[in-house]
CSV table of C-alpha atoms and ligand atoms in Angstrom, one decimal:
chain,number,residue,atom,x,y,z
A,6,MET,CA,36.9,71.4,-88.7
A,7,PRO,CA,37.7,70.2,-85.1
A,8,ARG,CA,38.0,66.5,-84.4
A,9,GLU,CA,36.3,66.4,-81.0
A,10,VAL,CA,37.3,64.5,-77.9
A,11,VAL,CA,34.6,63.6,-75.3
A,12,THR,CA,35.6,62.5,-71.8
A,13,VAL,CA,33.6,59.8,-70.1
A,14,GLN,CA,34.6,60.0,-66.4
A,15,VAL,CA,33.5,57.1,-64.2
A,16,GLY,CA,33.7,56.8,-60.4
A,17,GLN,CA,35.6,58.9,-57.8
A,18,CYS,CA,39.0,58.6,-59.4
A,19,GLY,CA,37.7,59.1,-63.0
A,20,ASN,CA,35.9,62.3,-62.1
A,21,GLN,CA,38.6,63.8,-60.0
A,22,MET,CA,41.2,63.2,-62.7
A,23,GLY,CA,38.7,64.5,-65.3
A,24,SER,CA,38.0,67.7,-63.3
A,25,LYS,CA,41.7,68.5,-63.2
A,26,PHE,CA,42.1,67.8,-66.9
A,27,TRP,CA,39.3,70.2,-67.7
A,28,ASP,CA,40.8,72.8,-65.4
A,29,VAL,CA,44.2,72.6,-67.2
A,30,LEU,CA,42.5,72.7,-70.6
A,31,LEU,CA,40.4,75.7,-69.7
A,32,GLN,CA,43.5,77.6,-68.5
A,33,GLU,CA,45.4,76.8,-71.7
A,34,HIS,CA,42.6,78.1,-73.9
A,35,LEU,CA,42.1,81.2,-71.7
A,36,THR,CA,45.8,81.8,-72.1
A,37,HIS,CA,45.5,81.4,-75.9
A,38,PRO,CA,42.2,83.0,-77.0
A,39,GLU,CA,43.6,83.4,-80.5
A,40,PHE,CA,43.0,79.7,-81.2
A,41,GLU,CA,39.3,80.0,-80.9
A,42,GLU,CA,38.5,77.2,-83.3
A,43,ALA,CA,40.9,74.8,-81.6
A,44,ARG,CA,38.9,75.3,-78.4
A,45,ASP,CA,35.9,73.7,-80.1
A,46,ALA,CA,37.7,70.3,-80.0
A,47,LEU,CA,37.1,70.1,-76.3
A,48,PHE,CA,34.4,72.6,-75.5
A,49,TYR,CA,31.1,73.6,-76.9
A,50,ARG,CA,29.4,77.0,-76.7
A,51,THR,CA,26.1,77.3,-74.8
A,52,ARG,CA,23.5,79.9,-74.2
A,53,ASP,CA,22.2,78.1,-71.1
A,54,GLY,CA,24.6,78.4,-68.1
A,55,GLY,CA,28.1,77.4,-68.9
A,56,TYR,CA,31.4,79.0,-67.9
A,57,LYS,CA,31.7,82.6,-69.0
A,58,VAL,CA,35.0,83.4,-70.7
A,59,PRO,CA,36.4,86.8,-71.5
A,60,GLY,CA,34.9,87.9,-74.9
A,61,GLY,CA,31.4,86.8,-73.9
A,62,ASP,CA,31.2,83.1,-74.8
A,63,SER,CA,29.8,80.6,-72.3
A,64,LEU,CA,31.6,77.2,-72.6
A,65,CYS,CA,30.7,73.7,-71.5
A,66,ALA,CA,33.0,70.7,-71.4
A,67,ARG,CA,32.4,67.8,-73.8
A,68,CYS,CA,32.1,65.6,-70.7
A,69,VAL,CA,29.8,62.8,-69.5
A,70,ALA,CA,30.3,62.2,-65.8
A,71,ILE,CA,29.2,59.1,-64.1
A,72,ASP,CA,29.4,58.1,-60.4
A,73,MET,CA,27.2,55.8,-58.3
A,74,GLU,CA,27.9,58.2,-55.4
A,75,GLU,CA,26.8,61.8,-55.5
A,76,GLY,CA,29.6,63.4,-53.6
A,77,VAL,CA,32.3,63.9,-56.3
A,78,LEU,CA,29.9,65.1,-59.0
A,79,SER,CA,28.3,67.6,-56.5
A,80,ALA,CA,31.8,68.8,-55.6
A,81,MET,CA,32.6,69.3,-59.4
A,82,VAL,CA,29.7,71.6,-60.0
A,83,ARG,CA,30.4,73.5,-56.7
A,84,GLY,CA,34.0,74.0,-57.6
A,85,PRO,CA,35.6,77.0,-59.3
A,86,ILE,CA,35.1,75.6,-62.8
A,87,GLY,CA,31.7,74.1,-62.0
A,88,GLY,CA,29.9,76.1,-64.7
A,89,LEU,CA,31.8,74.0,-67.3
A,90,PHE,CA,29.9,70.9,-66.4
A,91,ASP,CA,26.4,70.4,-67.8
A,92,ARG,CA,24.4,68.4,-65.2
A,93,THR,CA,22.2,66.9,-67.9
A,94,HIS,CA,25.3,64.8,-68.7
A,95,PHE,CA,25.7,63.5,-65.2
A,96,VAL,CA,24.5,60.0,-64.2
A,97,SER,CA,24.6,59.2,-60.5
A,98,ASP,CA,23.1,57.1,-57.8
A,99,VAL,CA,23.5,57.3,-54.0
A,100,SER,CA,25.3,54.3,-52.6
A,101,GLY,CA,28.3,53.5,-54.8
A,102,ALA,CA,29.3,50.0,-55.9
A,103,GLY,CA,31.1,49.2,-52.6
A,104,ASN,CA,34.4,48.3,-54.2
A,105,ASN,CA,32.8,45.5,-56.1
A,106,TRP,CA,33.4,45.2,-59.8
A,107,ALA,CA,30.4,43.0,-60.3
A,108,VAL,CA,28.0,45.5,-58.6
A,109,GLY,CA,29.3,48.2,-60.9
A,110,ASN,CA,29.3,46.1,-64.0
A,111,ILE,CA,26.2,44.0,-63.7
A,112,GLU,CA,23.9,45.7,-61.2
A,113,TYR,CA,24.5,49.3,-62.1
A,114,GLY,CA,25.3,48.4,-65.7
A,115,GLU,CA,21.8,46.9,-66.1
A,116,ARG,CA,20.1,49.9,-64.4
A,117,TYR,CA,22.0,52.7,-66.0
A,118,LEU,CA,23.5,51.7,-69.3
A,119,GLU,CA,20.6,53.0,-71.4
A,120,VAL,CA,20.7,56.4,-69.6
A,121,ILE,CA,24.4,56.6,-70.1
A,122,SER,CA,24.2,55.6,-73.8
A,123,ASN,CA,21.5,58.3,-74.3
A,124,SER,CA,23.7,60.9,-72.6
A,125,VAL,CA,26.7,60.0,-74.7
A,126,GLN,CA,24.5,60.0,-77.9
A,127,THR,CA,23.4,63.6,-77.1
A,128,MET,CA,27.0,64.6,-76.5
A,129,VAL,CA,28.1,63.0,-79.8
A,130,GLU,CA,25.3,64.9,-81.6
A,131,ARG,CA,26.9,68.1,-80.5
A,132,CYS,CA,30.1,67.2,-82.3
A,133,ASP,CA,30.9,67.7,-86.0
A,134,SER,CA,33.4,65.0,-86.3
A,135,ILE,CA,34.0,63.2,-83.0
A,136,GLN,CA,37.3,61.2,-83.0
A,137,THR,CA,38.0,60.0,-79.5
A,138,PHE,CA,36.4,59.0,-76.2
A,139,LEU,CA,38.8,59.5,-73.2
A,140,VAL,CA,37.4,57.1,-70.7
A,141,MET,CA,38.9,57.7,-67.3
A,142,HIS,CA,38.6,55.6,-64.1
A,143,SER,CA,40.4,53.5,-61.6
A,144,LEU,CA,40.7,49.8,-61.8
A,145,SER,CA,40.5,49.1,-58.0
A,146,GLY,CA,37.1,50.3,-56.9
A,147,GLY,CA,33.6,49.1,-58.0
A,148,THR,CA,32.1,51.9,-60.1
A,149,GLY,CA,35.0,53.0,-62.2
A,150,SER,CA,36.3,49.5,-62.8
A,151,GLY,CA,32.9,47.7,-63.2
A,152,LEU,CA,30.6,50.3,-64.7
A,153,GLY,CA,33.4,52.1,-66.5
A,154,THR,CA,34.4,48.9,-68.4
A,155,ARG,CA,30.8,48.1,-69.2
A,156,VAL,CA,30.5,51.6,-70.7
A,157,VAL,CA,33.7,50.9,-72.8
A,158,GLY,CA,31.9,47.8,-74.2
A,159,MET,CA,28.8,49.9,-74.9
A,160,LEU,CA,30.9,52.6,-76.7
A,161,LYS,CA,32.5,49.9,-78.9
A,162,ASP,CA,29.0,48.5,-79.9
A,163,GLU,CA,27.3,51.9,-80.4
A,164,PHE,CA,30.1,54.1,-81.6
A,165,PRO,CA,32.5,51.7,-83.3
A,166,HIS,CA,34.1,54.4,-85.4
A,167,VAL,CA,35.2,56.5,-82.4
A,168,PHE,CA,38.5,55.6,-80.6
A,169,ARG,CA,38.3,54.4,-77.0
A,170,PHE,CA,41.4,55.7,-75.2
A,171,CYS,CA,41.5,54.8,-71.5
A,172,PRO,CA,43.8,56.4,-69.0
A,173,VAL,CA,43.3,54.2,-65.9
A,174,VAL,CA,44.7,54.1,-62.4
A,175,MET,CA,46.2,50.7,-61.7
A,176,PRO,CA,46.0,49.1,-58.2
A,177,SER,CA,49.0,50.3,-56.1
A,178,GLU,CA,51.1,49.2,-53.1
A,179,THR,CA,49.3,51.8,-51.0
A,180,ASP,CA,45.8,50.7,-52.2
A,181,ASN,CA,43.2,50.5,-49.5
A,182,VAL,CA,40.8,48.3,-51.5
A,183,VAL,CA,41.1,44.7,-50.4
A,184,THR,CA,39.1,43.4,-53.3
A,185,SER,CA,41.2,45.3,-55.8
A,186,PRO,CA,43.0,42.2,-57.2
A,187,TYR,CA,39.6,40.9,-58.5
A,188,ASN,CA,38.3,44.3,-59.6
A,189,SER,CA,41.4,45.3,-61.4
A,190,CYS,CA,41.9,42.0,-63.3
A,191,PHE,CA,38.2,41.8,-64.3
A,192,ALA,CA,38.4,45.4,-65.5
A,193,LEU,CA,41.7,44.9,-67.4
A,194,LYS,CA,40.3,41.9,-69.2
A,195,GLU,CA,37.3,44.0,-70.4
A,196,LEU,CA,39.6,46.9,-71.5
A,197,ILE,CA,41.8,44.5,-73.4
A,198,GLU,CA,38.8,43.2,-75.2
A,199,HIS,CA,36.9,46.5,-75.8
A,200,SER,CA,39.2,49.5,-75.8
A,201,ASP,CA,41.7,50.7,-78.4
A,202,CYS,CA,44.4,51.8,-76.1
A,203,VAL,CA,45.0,51.8,-72.3
A,204,ILE,CA,47.4,54.2,-70.5
A,205,PRO,CA,48.0,52.6,-67.1
A,206,LEU,CA,48.8,55.1,-64.3
A,207,ASP,CA,50.3,54.1,-61.0
A,208,ASN,CA,49.4,55.9,-57.8
A,209,ASP,CA,52.8,54.9,-56.3
A,210,SER,CA,54.6,56.8,-59.0
A,211,LEU,CA,52.1,59.7,-59.0
A,212,THR,CA,52.5,60.0,-55.2
A,213,ALA,CA,56.3,60.1,-55.4
A,214,MET,CA,56.1,62.7,-58.2
A,215,ALA,CA,53.5,64.8,-56.2
A,216,ASP,CA,55.6,64.6,-53.0
A,217,ARG,CA,58.7,65.8,-54.8
A,218,SER,CA,56.7,68.7,-56.4
A,219,LEU,CA,55.2,69.6,-53.0
A,220,LYS,CA,58.7,69.6,-51.4
A,221,ARG,CA,60.1,71.8,-54.2
A,222,GLU,CA,57.1,74.0,-54.0
A,223,LYS,CA,57.5,74.4,-50.2
A,224,GLY,CA,61.2,75.2,-50.7
A,225,SER,CA,60.4,77.9,-53.2
A,226,THR,CA,57.8,79.8,-51.1
A,227,ASP,CA,57.7,81.3,-47.7
A,228,GLY,CA,56.4,78.0,-46.3
A,229,SER,CA,52.8,79.2,-45.9
A,230,ARG,CA,50.0,76.7,-46.8
A,231,PRO,CA,48.8,76.8,-50.3
A,232,GLN,CA,45.2,78.2,-50.6
A,233,ASP,CA,42.1,76.2,-51.2
A,234,ASP,CA,41.5,75.8,-55.0
A,235,ALA,CA,38.3,77.8,-54.9
A,236,THR,CA,40.0,81.0,-53.8
A,237,VAL,CA,42.9,80.9,-56.2
A,238,ALA,CA,42.8,82.8,-59.5
A,239,PRO,CA,42.3,80.5,-62.4
A,240,THR,CA,45.7,81.0,-64.0
A,241,ASP,CA,47.5,80.6,-60.7
A,242,ARG,CA,45.4,77.5,-59.9
A,243,ALA,CA,46.7,75.6,-62.9
A,244,PHE,CA,50.3,76.3,-61.9
A,245,ARG,CA,49.8,75.5,-58.3
A,246,VAL,CA,50.5,72.2,-56.5
A,247,ALA,CA,47.8,71.6,-53.9
A,248,GLN,CA,47.9,70.2,-50.3
A,249,PRO,CA,47.5,66.5,-49.8
A,250,THR,CA,43.9,65.5,-49.6
A,251,LYS,CA,43.7,65.0,-45.8
A,252,ASN,CA,41.2,62.2,-45.4
A,253,LYS,CA,42.9,60.0,-48.0
A,254,ASN,CA,46.5,60.7,-47.0
A,255,LEU,CA,47.3,60.9,-50.7
A,256,PRO,CA,47.9,64.2,-52.5
A,257,PHE,CA,45.2,63.4,-55.1
A,258,ASP,CA,45.0,67.0,-56.3
A,259,SER,CA,48.7,67.1,-57.2
A,260,MET,CA,48.6,63.5,-58.6
A,261,ASN,CA,45.7,64.4,-60.8
A,262,ALA,CA,47.4,67.6,-62.0
A,263,ILE,CA,50.3,65.4,-63.3
A,264,VAL,CA,47.8,63.1,-65.1
A,265,ALA,CA,46.1,66.3,-66.5
A,266,GLN,CA,49.4,67.5,-67.7
A,267,MET,CA,50.0,64.2,-69.5
A,268,LEU,CA,46.5,64.3,-71.1
A,269,SER,CA,46.9,67.9,-72.1
A,270,ASN,CA,50.1,67.0,-74.0
A,271,LEU,CA,48.4,64.0,-75.5
A,272,THR,CA,45.6,66.2,-77.0
A,273,CYS,CA,47.7,69.4,-77.7
A,274,SER,CA,48.4,68.5,-81.3
A,275,MET,CA,44.6,68.2,-82.0
A,276,ARG,CA,44.0,71.6,-80.4
A,277,PHE,CA,46.9,73.8,-81.5
A,278,PRO,CA,49.0,74.2,-84.6
A,279,GLY,CA,52.5,72.8,-84.9
A,280,ALA,CA,55.2,71.6,-87.3
A,281,LEU,CA,54.4,67.9,-86.9
A,282,ASN,CA,50.7,67.2,-86.2
A,283,MET,CA,49.5,64.0,-84.5
A,284,ASP,CA,45.9,63.0,-83.6
A,285,ILE,CA,45.2,60.6,-80.8
A,286,ASN,CA,44.0,58.0,-83.3
A,287,GLU,CA,47.5,58.0,-84.7
A,288,VAL,CA,48.9,56.9,-81.3
A,289,THR,CA,46.8,53.8,-81.5
A,290,THR,CA,47.7,53.0,-85.1
A,291,ASN,CA,51.4,53.5,-84.5
A,292,LEU,CA,51.9,52.1,-81.0
A,293,VAL,CA,49.6,49.1,-80.9
A,294,PRO,CA,51.0,46.4,-83.2
A,295,TYR,CA,48.6,43.7,-81.9
A,296,PRO,CA,45.1,44.3,-80.6
A,297,SER,CA,45.6,42.9,-77.1
A,298,LEU,CA,49.0,44.5,-76.6
A,299,LEU,CA,47.6,47.9,-76.0
A,300,LEU,CA,49.1,49.0,-72.7
A,301,LEU,CA,51.2,52.2,-73.2
A,302,THR,CA,53.5,53.5,-70.5
A,303,SER,CA,53.9,57.2,-70.2
A,304,ALA,CA,56.6,59.7,-69.0
A,305,ILE,CA,56.6,63.4,-68.9
A,306,ALA,CA,59.2,66.2,-68.4
A,307,PRO,CA,59.4,68.8,-66.9
A,308,LEU,CA,57.7,67.0,-64.1
A,309,SER,CA,56.8,69.6,-61.5
A,310,ILE,CA,53.8,71.8,-62.0
A,311,GLY,CA,55.0,73.8,-59.0
A,312,LYS,CA,56.1,77.4,-59.3
A,313,SER,CA,59.7,76.4,-58.7
A,314,THR,CA,60.0,75.0,-62.2
A,315,LEU,CA,58.5,77.9,-64.0
A,316,LYS,CA,61.8,79.8,-64.4
A,317,GLY,CA,64.3,79.4,-67.1
A,318,ALA,CA,64.2,77.4,-70.3
A,319,ARG,CA,66.1,74.1,-70.3
A,320,HIS,CA,67.7,72.3,-73.1
A,321,THR,CA,65.7,69.9,-75.3
A,322,ASP,CA,68.2,67.1,-74.9
A,323,GLU,CA,67.9,67.4,-71.1
A,324,ILE,CA,64.1,67.1,-71.2
A,325,PHE,CA,64.4,64.0,-73.4
A,326,ALA,CA,66.9,62.4,-71.1
A,327,GLU,CA,64.6,63.0,-68.1
A,328,CYS,CA,61.8,61.0,-69.7
A,329,TYR,CA,64.0,57.9,-69.5
A,330,GLU,CA,64.4,58.2,-65.7
A,331,GLY,CA,62.0,56.2,-63.6
A,332,SER,CA,61.1,59.3,-61.6
A,333,HIS,CA,59.4,60.8,-64.6
A,334,GLN,CA,57.3,57.7,-65.5
A,335,LEU,CA,53.6,57.6,-64.6
A,336,VAL,CA,53.8,53.8,-64.2
A,337,ARG,CA,56.7,52.4,-62.2
A,338,LEU,CA,58.7,50.0,-64.3
A,339,PRO,CA,62.4,50.2,-63.3
A,340,ASP,CA,64.8,50.5,-66.2
A,341,ALA,CA,62.1,49.5,-68.6
A,342,GLY,CA,63.7,51.1,-71.7
A,343,LYS,CA,67.1,49.4,-71.1
A,344,ARG,CA,66.1,46.0,-69.7
A,345,HIS,CA,63.0,45.3,-71.8
A,346,THR,CA,62.1,45.4,-75.5
A,347,THR,CA,60.2,48.4,-76.8
A,348,LEU,CA,57.7,47.6,-79.6
A,349,ALA,CA,57.0,51.2,-80.6
A,350,CYS,CA,57.5,54.6,-79.1
A,351,SER,CA,56.1,58.1,-79.5
A,352,PHE,CA,57.6,61.5,-78.6
A,353,ILE,CA,54.9,64.2,-78.3
A,354,ALA,CA,56.8,67.5,-77.9
A,355,ARG,CA,55.5,71.0,-77.1
A,356,GLY,CA,57.3,74.3,-77.3
A,357,ALA,CA,57.3,77.5,-79.2
A,358,ASP,CA,61.0,77.3,-80.1
A,359,TRP,CA,61.7,73.6,-80.5
A,360,THR,CA,62.7,72.5,-84.0
A,361,ILE,CA,62.2,69.4,-86.0
A,362,GLY,CA,66.0,69.1,-85.7
A,363,ASP,CA,65.7,68.8,-81.9
A,364,ILE,CA,63.3,65.9,-82.4
A,365,SER,CA,65.3,64.1,-85.1
A,366,ARG,CA,68.5,64.3,-83.0
A,367,ASN,CA,66.7,62.8,-80.0
A,368,VAL,CA,65.1,60.1,-82.1
A,369,ALA,CA,68.5,59.1,-83.3
A,370,ARG,CA,69.7,59.0,-79.7
A,371,ALA,CA,66.7,57.0,-78.6
A,372,LYS,CA,67.6,54.3,-81.2
A,373,THR,CA,70.9,53.7,-79.3
A,374,LYS,CA,69.3,53.9,-75.8
A,375,LEU,CA,66.2,51.8,-76.2
A,376,ASN,CA,66.1,48.1,-77.0
A,377,MET,CA,63.7,48.3,-80.0
A,378,ILE,CA,62.2,45.1,-81.3
A,379,HIS,CA,64.0,43.8,-84.3
A,380,TRP,CA,61.1,44.2,-86.7
A,381,ASN,CA,60.4,47.8,-85.7
A,382,GLN,CA,63.8,49.5,-85.3
A,383,GLU,CA,62.3,52.7,-86.8
A,384,GLY,CA,59.2,52.5,-84.7
A,385,PHE,CA,59.1,56.1,-83.5
A,386,LYS,CA,56.1,58.4,-84.0
A,387,THR,CA,56.8,62.0,-83.4
A,388,SER,CA,54.8,65.2,-83.0
A,389,LEU,CA,55.7,68.8,-82.4
A,390,CYS,CA,53.1,71.3,-81.2
A,391,GLY,CA,54.1,75.0,-81.4
A,392,VAL,CA,52.1,76.2,-78.4
A,393,SER,CA,53.9,75.8,-75.0
A,394,PRO,CA,52.2,74.2,-72.1
A,395,LEU,CA,51.1,76.3,-69.1
A,396,GLY,CA,54.1,77.6,-67.1
A,397,HIS,CA,56.8,76.0,-69.1
A,398,PRO,CA,58.5,76.9,-72.4
A,399,HIS,CA,58.7,73.3,-73.4
A,400,SER,CA,57.5,69.8,-72.4
A,401,LEU,CA,57.7,66.3,-73.7
A,402,LEU,CA,55.4,63.3,-73.3
A,403,VAL,CA,56.8,59.9,-74.2
A,404,LEU,CA,54.4,57.0,-74.8
A,405,SER,CA,55.9,53.6,-75.2
A,406,ASN,CA,54.7,50.1,-75.8
A,407,ASN,CA,57.2,48.4,-73.6
A,408,CYS,CA,57.3,44.7,-72.8
A,409,ALA,CA,58.0,45.5,-69.1
A,410,ILE,CA,54.3,46.2,-68.7
A,411,GLY,CA,53.7,42.5,-68.9
A,412,GLU,CA,55.4,42.1,-65.5
A,413,LYS,CA,53.0,44.6,-64.0
A,414,VAL,CA,50.0,42.5,-65.4
A,415,LYS,CA,51.7,39.4,-63.9
A,416,THR,CA,51.9,41.0,-60.5
A,417,MET,CA,48.1,41.8,-60.7
A,418,GLN,CA,47.4,38.2,-61.7
A,419,ASP,CA,49.5,36.8,-58.8
A,420,LYS,CA,47.5,38.9,-56.3
A,421,PHE,CA,44.3,37.7,-57.9
A,422,MET,CA,45.4,34.1,-57.6
A,423,THR,CA,46.4,34.5,-54.0
A,424,LEU,CA,42.8,35.3,-53.1
A,425,TYR,CA,41.2,33.0,-55.6
A,426,ARG,CA,43.1,29.9,-54.6
A,427,ASN,CA,41.5,30.2,-51.2
A,428,LYS,CA,38.2,31.3,-52.7
A,429,SER,CA,38.4,34.4,-50.5
A,430,TYR,CA,35.8,37.1,-51.2
A,431,VAL,CA,34.4,35.1,-54.1
A,432,HIS,CA,30.8,35.0,-52.6
A,433,HIS,CA,30.6,38.8,-53.1
A,434,TYR,CA,30.9,38.3,-56.8
A,435,SER,CA,29.1,34.9,-57.3
A,436,THR,CA,25.7,36.5,-57.0
A,437,TYR,CA,26.4,38.3,-60.3
A,438,ILE,CA,29.0,36.3,-62.2
A,439,GLU,CA,29.8,32.6,-62.7
A,440,GLU,CA,33.1,31.2,-61.5
A,441,LYS,CA,34.0,30.5,-65.1
A,442,PHE,CA,34.5,34.3,-65.5
A,443,PHE,CA,37.3,34.1,-62.9
A,444,ASP,CA,39.0,31.5,-65.1
A,445,ASP,CA,38.4,33.3,-68.3
A,446,THR,CA,39.9,36.5,-66.8
A,447,MET,CA,43.1,34.7,-65.8
A,448,GLU,CA,43.3,33.1,-69.3
A,449,CYS,CA,43.0,36.5,-71.0
A,450,LEU,CA,45.6,38.1,-68.8
A,451,SER,CA,47.9,35.1,-69.1
A,452,CYS,CA,47.9,35.5,-72.9
A,453,VAL,CA,48.9,39.1,-72.6
A,454,VAL,CA,51.7,38.3,-70.1
A,455,GLU,CA,53.0,35.5,-72.3
A,456,ASP,CA,52.9,37.6,-75.5
A,457,TYR,CA,54.8,40.4,-73.9
A,458,HIS,CA,57.3,37.9,-72.6
A,459,LEU,CA,57.8,36.2,-75.9
A,460,LEU,CA,58.3,39.5,-77.7
A,461,ASN,CA,60.7,40.6,-75.0
A,462,THR,CA,62.9,37.6,-75.7
A,463,SER,CA,62.4,37.4,-79.4
A,464,GLU,CA,65.6,37.4,-81.6
A,465,PRO,CA,65.9,38.6,-85.2
A,466,PRO,CA,65.6,35.7,-87.7
A,467,THR,CA,69.0,34.5,-88.9
A,468,HIS,CA,67.6,34.2,-92.5
A,469,VAL,CA,66.0,37.3,-93.9
A,470,PRO,CA,63.3,36.5,-96.5
A,471,ARG,CA,63.7,38.6,-99.7
A,472,THR,CA,61.1,37.2,-102.0
A,473,MET,CA,57.5,35.9,-101.6
A,474,ARG,CA,58.7,32.4,-102.3
A,475,ASP,CA,61.4,32.9,-99.6
A,476,LEU,CA,58.8,34.1,-97.2
A,477,VAL,CA,56.6,31.0,-97.6
A,478,ALA,CA,59.7,28.7,-97.1
A,479,PHE,CA,60.6,30.8,-94.1
B,515,GTP,N1,45.2,59.2,-58.9
B,515,GTP,C1,44.0,59.1,-58.2
B,515,GTP,N2,43.6,58.0,-57.7
B,515,GTP,C2,42.4,58.0,-57.0
B,515,GTP,C3,41.6,59.2,-56.9
B,515,GTP,N3,40.5,58.8,-56.2
B,515,GTP,C4,40.6,57.5,-55.9
B,515,GTP,N4,41.8,57.0,-56.4
B,515,GTP,C5,42.2,55.6,-56.3
B,515,GTP,O1,41.1,54.8,-56.9
B,515,GTP,C6,41.0,53.6,-56.2
B,515,GTP,C7,39.6,53.5,-55.7
B,515,GTP,O2,38.7,53.7,-56.7
B,515,GTP,P1,37.6,54.8,-56.7
B,515,GTP,O3,37.7,55.6,-57.9
B,515,GTP,O4,37.6,55.6,-55.4
B,515,GTP,O5,36.3,53.9,-56.7
B,515,GTP,P2,34.9,54.1,-57.5
B,515,GTP,O6,35.2,53.9,-58.9
B,515,GTP,O7,34.3,55.4,-57.1
B,515,GTP,O8,34.1,52.8,-57.0
B,515,GTP,P3,33.3,52.6,-55.6
B,515,GTP,O9,33.5,53.7,-54.7
B,515,GTP,O10,33.8,51.3,-55.1
B,515,GTP,O11,31.9,52.5,-56.1
B,515,GTP,C8,42.1,53.6,-55.1
B,515,GTP,O12,43.2,53.0,-55.7
B,515,GTP,C9,42.4,55.1,-54.9
B,515,GTP,O13,43.7,55.3,-54.4
B,515,GTP,C10,42.1,60.4,-57.5
B,515,GTP,O14,41.5,61.4,-57.5
B,515,GTP,N5,43.3,60.3,-58.2
B,516,MG,MG1,33.2,55.8,-55.3
């Protein structure tokens, strides 16, 4: 029986990342029609519309899409995989939350939470054994950060047995949202309190990765412009790296393709057979040792989804080594593995000819490379899926609970305090929230920063308790 995953995509960023994720998954399942049952973990069959696949089935994505502006949702259904999305699971308004967390959380939350809850309920009823909600959004804007985190709270109340796993885009150096320090800190507080696991993504890292891929892609072709997505054959589309989105100056399409690759690897073990299976819920159990320390860094290799990397298999050890390099990490934390303590780590490998020996050898190597916390020296969770990703013979996703993420949270806090000390922009929020909420938010994030800092510097005890009596004395 499949253990289903439902995506809940909120705001522009959430829906654009979600669309790319569904595109990659669809191509993977079209490439492997032999795993028909595995497909059911993400898609359901419909007689009413849907995306027609060879063999006669019509598929819909297990997706609830929410945006308080219409544009992105309309573009999704007009796009080449538009048939996958069932509009009855769309919730939208016209004007957006105007980059204000409180408008998204309070105003739209009050107005739309019941409709969203009903939509999720219908989607859950289509599942046999739902396991995970993948809630995707950015932390900087108003809708994704505000309404998105309100939805996470609702999911916790109404579907407490289903894991809430949140890949979210953190504010970046290149951010164009001035109020993002408030939005992102409020949103992060809510995620810490209501989600099971957060995968922070960093647009600075994603931009650098996409730029490298675009350059490599350019170098490997005749230099002509890549075609628009709608005109590219499905299988080519998933391999291709797109042009930068012109009006935003960021190559969102390519950046989202990298995120989609990461999420495809995260879910591959639930969809395809392999020597070492791992469900998403096992990630949370193994990598989150304390409820509020739930921020997992991610790294993938091979990185490029451009055609230039399609040729030739590379050695397993090389792929593992690449994941320790900053240039492969989806959140920028220089030298995190060496300079900071790792609380737990997961290797999610894919490839038809990788062996358990390849994994064991690299786990042994990781023990010498990473600075594992003294109470979790063996804190490695591994999985091996036998079905290769699109366009590569192998790939690896590394998820890590590394104390360096505390520094990232500290930077967000500092930016919040720079505005808040001068009470700048506070009036946009005070119609909806009391000033105490600002203080509570800082207190919650301070605890997380402090806990990561303490663990980062914690030393093994000199006295090792051996008996219960010893332990009490200790
Ligand atoms: N990686 C990535 N980042 C995006 C994308 N779209 C927007 N962003 C980032 O998301 C942040 C802005 O959030 P949006 O998702 O546009 O905002 P929203 O949730 O729609 O909220 P409002 O528009 O304020 O109602 C900025 O940091 C953007 O750089 C995308 O497709 N991919
Ligand atoms: Mg928007």
